[in-house]
Coordinates of C-alpha atoms in Angstrom, one line a residue:
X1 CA 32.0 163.4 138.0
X2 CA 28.9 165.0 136.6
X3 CA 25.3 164.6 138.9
X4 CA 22.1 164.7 137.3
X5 CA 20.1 166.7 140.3
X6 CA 17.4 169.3 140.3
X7 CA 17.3 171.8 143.4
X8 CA 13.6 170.9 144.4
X9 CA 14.0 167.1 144.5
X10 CA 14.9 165.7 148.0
X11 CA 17.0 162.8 146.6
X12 CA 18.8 164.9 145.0
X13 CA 19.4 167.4 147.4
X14 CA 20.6 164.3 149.7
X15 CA 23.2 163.3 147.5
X16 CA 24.3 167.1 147.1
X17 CA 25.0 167.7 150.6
X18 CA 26.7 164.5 150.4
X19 CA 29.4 165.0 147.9
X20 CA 29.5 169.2 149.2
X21 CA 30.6 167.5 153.0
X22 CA 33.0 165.1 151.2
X23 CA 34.6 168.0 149.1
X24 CA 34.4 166.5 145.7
X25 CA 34.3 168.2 142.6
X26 CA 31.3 167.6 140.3
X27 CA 29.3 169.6 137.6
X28 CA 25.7 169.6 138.5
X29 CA 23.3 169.5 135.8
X30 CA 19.8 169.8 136.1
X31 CA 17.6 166.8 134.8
X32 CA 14.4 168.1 135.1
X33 CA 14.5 170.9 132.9
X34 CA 13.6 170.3 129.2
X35 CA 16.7 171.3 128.0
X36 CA 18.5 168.6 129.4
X37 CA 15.4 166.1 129.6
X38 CA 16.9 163.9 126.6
X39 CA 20.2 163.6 128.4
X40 CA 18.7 162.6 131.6
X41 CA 17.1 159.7 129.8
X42 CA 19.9 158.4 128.5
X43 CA 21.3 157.2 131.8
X44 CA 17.9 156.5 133.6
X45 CA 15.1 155.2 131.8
X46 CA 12.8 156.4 134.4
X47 CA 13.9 160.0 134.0
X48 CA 14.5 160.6 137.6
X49 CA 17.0 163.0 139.8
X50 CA 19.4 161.9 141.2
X51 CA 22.3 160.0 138.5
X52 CA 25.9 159.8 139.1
X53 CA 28.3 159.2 136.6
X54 CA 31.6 158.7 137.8
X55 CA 34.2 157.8 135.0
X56 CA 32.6 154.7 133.3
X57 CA 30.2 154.2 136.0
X58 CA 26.3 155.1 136.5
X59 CA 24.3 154.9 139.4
X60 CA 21.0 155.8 140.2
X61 CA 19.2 155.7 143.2
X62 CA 20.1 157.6 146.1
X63 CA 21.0 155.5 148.4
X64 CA 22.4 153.7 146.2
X65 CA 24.4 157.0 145.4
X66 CA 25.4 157.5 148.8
X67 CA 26.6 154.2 149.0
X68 CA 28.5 153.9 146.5
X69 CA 30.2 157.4 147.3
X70 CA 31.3 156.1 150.8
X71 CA 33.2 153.3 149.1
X72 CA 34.8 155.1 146.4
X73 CA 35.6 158.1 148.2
X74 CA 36.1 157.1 152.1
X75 CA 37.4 160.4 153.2
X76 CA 35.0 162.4 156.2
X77 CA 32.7 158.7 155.9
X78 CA 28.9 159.7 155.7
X79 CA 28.0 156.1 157.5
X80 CA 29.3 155.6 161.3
X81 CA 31.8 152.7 161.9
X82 CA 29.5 150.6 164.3
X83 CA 27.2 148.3 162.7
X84 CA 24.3 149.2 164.8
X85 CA 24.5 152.9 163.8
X86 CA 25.0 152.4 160.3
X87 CA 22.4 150.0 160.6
X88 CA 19.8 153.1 161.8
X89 CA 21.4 155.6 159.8
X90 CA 20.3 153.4 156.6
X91 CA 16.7 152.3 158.5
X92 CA 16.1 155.9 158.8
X93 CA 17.2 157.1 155.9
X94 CA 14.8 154.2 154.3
X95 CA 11.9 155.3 156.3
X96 CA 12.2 159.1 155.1
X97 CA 13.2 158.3 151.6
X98 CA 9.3 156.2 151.7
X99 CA 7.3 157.2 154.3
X100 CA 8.2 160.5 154.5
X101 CA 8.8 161.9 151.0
X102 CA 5.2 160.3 150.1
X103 CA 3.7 162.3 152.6
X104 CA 5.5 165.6 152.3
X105 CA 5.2 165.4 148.3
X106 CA 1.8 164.5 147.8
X107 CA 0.7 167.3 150.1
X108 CA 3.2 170.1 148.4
X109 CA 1.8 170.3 145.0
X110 CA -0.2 172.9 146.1
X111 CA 2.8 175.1 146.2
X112 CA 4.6 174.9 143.0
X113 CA 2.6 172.8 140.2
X114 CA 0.3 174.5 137.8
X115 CA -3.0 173.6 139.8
X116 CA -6.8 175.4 139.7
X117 CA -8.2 173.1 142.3
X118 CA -7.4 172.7 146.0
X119 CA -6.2 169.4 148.0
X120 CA -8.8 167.0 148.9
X121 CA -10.8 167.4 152.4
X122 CA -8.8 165.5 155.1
X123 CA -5.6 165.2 152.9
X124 CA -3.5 167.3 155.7
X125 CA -4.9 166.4 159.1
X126 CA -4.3 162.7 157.9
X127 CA -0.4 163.2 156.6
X128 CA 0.2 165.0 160.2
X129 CA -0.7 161.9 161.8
X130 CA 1.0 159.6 159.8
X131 CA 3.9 162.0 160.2
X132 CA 3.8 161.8 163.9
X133 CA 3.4 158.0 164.1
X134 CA 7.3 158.4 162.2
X135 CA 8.3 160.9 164.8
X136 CA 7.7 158.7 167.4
X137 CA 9.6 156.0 165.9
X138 CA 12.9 158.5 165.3
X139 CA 12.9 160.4 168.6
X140 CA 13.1 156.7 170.0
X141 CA 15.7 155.5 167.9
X142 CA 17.8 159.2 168.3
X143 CA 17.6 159.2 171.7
X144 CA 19.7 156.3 172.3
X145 CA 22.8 158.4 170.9
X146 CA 24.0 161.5 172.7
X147 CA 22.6 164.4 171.8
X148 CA 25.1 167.4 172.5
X149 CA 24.3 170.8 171.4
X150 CA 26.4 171.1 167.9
X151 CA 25.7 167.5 167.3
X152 CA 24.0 165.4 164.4
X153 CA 21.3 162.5 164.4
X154 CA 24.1 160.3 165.3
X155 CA 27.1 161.5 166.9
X156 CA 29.7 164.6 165.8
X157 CA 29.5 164.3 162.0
X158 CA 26.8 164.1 159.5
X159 CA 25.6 160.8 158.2
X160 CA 22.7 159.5 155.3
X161 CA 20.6 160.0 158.0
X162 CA 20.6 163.7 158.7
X163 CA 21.1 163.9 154.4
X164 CA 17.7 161.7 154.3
X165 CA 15.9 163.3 157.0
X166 CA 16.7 167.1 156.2
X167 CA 15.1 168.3 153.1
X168 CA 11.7 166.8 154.4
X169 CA 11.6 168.1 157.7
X170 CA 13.2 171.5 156.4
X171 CA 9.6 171.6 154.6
X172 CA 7.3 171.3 157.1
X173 CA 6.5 174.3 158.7
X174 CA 6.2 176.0 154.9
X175 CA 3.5 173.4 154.3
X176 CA 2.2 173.9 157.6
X177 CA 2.8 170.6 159.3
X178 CA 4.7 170.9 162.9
X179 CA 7.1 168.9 164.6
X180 CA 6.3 169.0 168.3
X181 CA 9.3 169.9 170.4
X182 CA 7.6 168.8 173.9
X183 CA 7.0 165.4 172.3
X184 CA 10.3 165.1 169.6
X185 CA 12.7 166.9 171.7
X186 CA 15.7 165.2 170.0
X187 CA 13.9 165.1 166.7
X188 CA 13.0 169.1 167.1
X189 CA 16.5 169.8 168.9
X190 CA 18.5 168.1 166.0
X191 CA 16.6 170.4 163.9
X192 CA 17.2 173.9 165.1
X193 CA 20.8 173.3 165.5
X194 CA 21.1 171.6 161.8
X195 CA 19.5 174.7 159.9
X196 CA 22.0 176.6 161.4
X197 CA 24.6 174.3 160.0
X198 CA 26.3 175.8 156.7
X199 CA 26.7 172.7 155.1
X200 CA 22.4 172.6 155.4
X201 CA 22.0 176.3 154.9
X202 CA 23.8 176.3 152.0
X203 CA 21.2 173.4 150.5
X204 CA 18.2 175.8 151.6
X205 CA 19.4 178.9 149.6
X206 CA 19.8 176.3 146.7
X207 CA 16.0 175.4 146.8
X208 CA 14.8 179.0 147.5
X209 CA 17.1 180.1 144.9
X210 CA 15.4 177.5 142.1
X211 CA 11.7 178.2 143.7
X212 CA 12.1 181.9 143.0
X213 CA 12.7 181.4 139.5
X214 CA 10.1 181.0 136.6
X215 CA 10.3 177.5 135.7
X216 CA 7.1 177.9 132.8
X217 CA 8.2 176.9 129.8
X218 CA 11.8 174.7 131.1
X219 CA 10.4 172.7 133.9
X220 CA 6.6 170.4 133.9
X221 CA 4.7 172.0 136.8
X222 CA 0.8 170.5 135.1
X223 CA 1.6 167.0 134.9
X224 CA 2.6 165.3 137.7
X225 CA 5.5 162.1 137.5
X226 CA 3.9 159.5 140.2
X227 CA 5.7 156.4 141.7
X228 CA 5.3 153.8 143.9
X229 CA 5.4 154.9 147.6
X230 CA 3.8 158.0 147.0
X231 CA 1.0 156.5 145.1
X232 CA 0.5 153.7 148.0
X233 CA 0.2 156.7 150.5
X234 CA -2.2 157.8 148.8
X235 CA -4.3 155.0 148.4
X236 CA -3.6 153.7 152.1
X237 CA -5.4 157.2 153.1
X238 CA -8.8 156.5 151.0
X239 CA -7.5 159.1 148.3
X240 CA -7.9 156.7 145.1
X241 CA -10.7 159.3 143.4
X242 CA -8.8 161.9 143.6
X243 CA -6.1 159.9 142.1
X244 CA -8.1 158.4 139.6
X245 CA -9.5 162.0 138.8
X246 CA -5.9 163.4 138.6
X247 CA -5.3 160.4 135.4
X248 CA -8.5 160.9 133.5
X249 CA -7.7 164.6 133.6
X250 CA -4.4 163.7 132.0
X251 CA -2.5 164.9 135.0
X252 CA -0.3 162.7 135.4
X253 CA 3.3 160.9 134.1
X254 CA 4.3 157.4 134.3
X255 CA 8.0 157.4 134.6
X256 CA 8.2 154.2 131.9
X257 CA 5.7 155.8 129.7
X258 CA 7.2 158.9 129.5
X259 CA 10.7 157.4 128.9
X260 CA 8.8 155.6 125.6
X261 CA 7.7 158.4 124.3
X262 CA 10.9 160.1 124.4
X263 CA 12.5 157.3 122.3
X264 CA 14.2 155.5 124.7

């Protein structure tokens, strides 16, 4: 089993603490470094972390990832057996892998790409709100399920959920968004206990490990690859010149366009 990840890339990172929880042996290779940029597009034509091959098969996605890991590998299940909580576990994992990772991407370039400017006026007092407006949604939908100290989003074991919801939230404070704990107990709750977790500790050293590093010269940190949600967070927020700035600059990748150019 070989997974095309990068440390920094929340998907990825979701699908990592997936198959480290399930105990499978895989070689992790990094995607999103030049040197292995060509192999990446071989299996994804959008040159984007996360890919699983397993034997003859590819998937990308990763949801689709963690679905397909369930099925083939149903040992310590990262889905719960009732239909309504696998039905939330997937509805929250959806809402982070769209909502969330727009917001908490758009606002981090600050911190690791190659930038000379700042982020535009408003950008972070706007994503806090939106943020909130999806806390309030979660804390209602976690606080149907028992909350016991040592437990997850859902009951005793991890699920996509707590995968999803974990690599954004572990980012806020260092972006300097907050996660009320008088308003979100459960939300703020499941958080303290998690990072505590060595299964989600574990995944934390990873990223600190790879933001420490230079990445000049074997990873992109200028030009910035854009997709859908994010782009429509943007937009939905009033941010299009900055946007539009960011692509007459030459700031910026198409996923498709960039897989062109590389002969693929």
């Amino acid at each position: 089993m070989i997974l095309f990840s990068n440390a920094f890339s929340p998907f990825a990172r979701k699908v990592l603490l997936a198959l480290h929880y399930k105990q499978l042996d895989f070689e992790e290779i990094d995607g999103l470094s030049e040197r292995h940029r060509a192999a990446l597009l071989e299996v994804n034509l959008r040159g984007e972390v996360p890919v699983l091959i397993d034997g003859d098969s590819i998937i990308t996605q990763s949801a689709l990832i963690l679905s397909y890991l369930d099925d083939a590998y149903p040992q310590r299940p990262i889905l719960p057996p009732q239909p309504d909580m696998r039905a939330t576990a997937r509805h929250l994992e959806y809402v982070f892998d769209t909502i969330v990772d727009a917001i908490v991407v758009d606002c981090s370039l600050w911190t690791w790409a190659d930038r000379d400017d700042g982020p535009p006026a408003g950008l972070f007092e706007l994503a806090q709100q939106d943020l909130d407006r999806v806390f309030v949604e979660v804390e209602l939908r976690i606080s149907a399920y028992d909350q016991t100290p040592g437990s997850f989003l859902l009951g005793a074991s991890p699920t996509v959920a707590d995968f999803a919801l974990w690599p954004h939230l572990a980012a806020l404070r260092p972006l300097g968004f907050s996660l009320d704990r008088s308003r979100f107990p459960c939300l703020a709750g499941w958080l303290e206990e998690v990072q505590e977790n060595p299964l989600f500790r574990d995944d934390l050293a990873r990223t600190r490990a790879f933001l420490s590093q230079p990445v000049m010269g074997t990873h992109e940190r200028r030009k910035i690859a854009w997709r859908g949600d994010r782009i429509e967070w943007l937009l939905s927020r009033g941010f299009h010149r900055w946007l539009w700035d960011e692509i007459e600059e030459g700031r910026v990748i198409w996923p498709m366009q960039d897989s062109r150019a590389r002969g693929n």
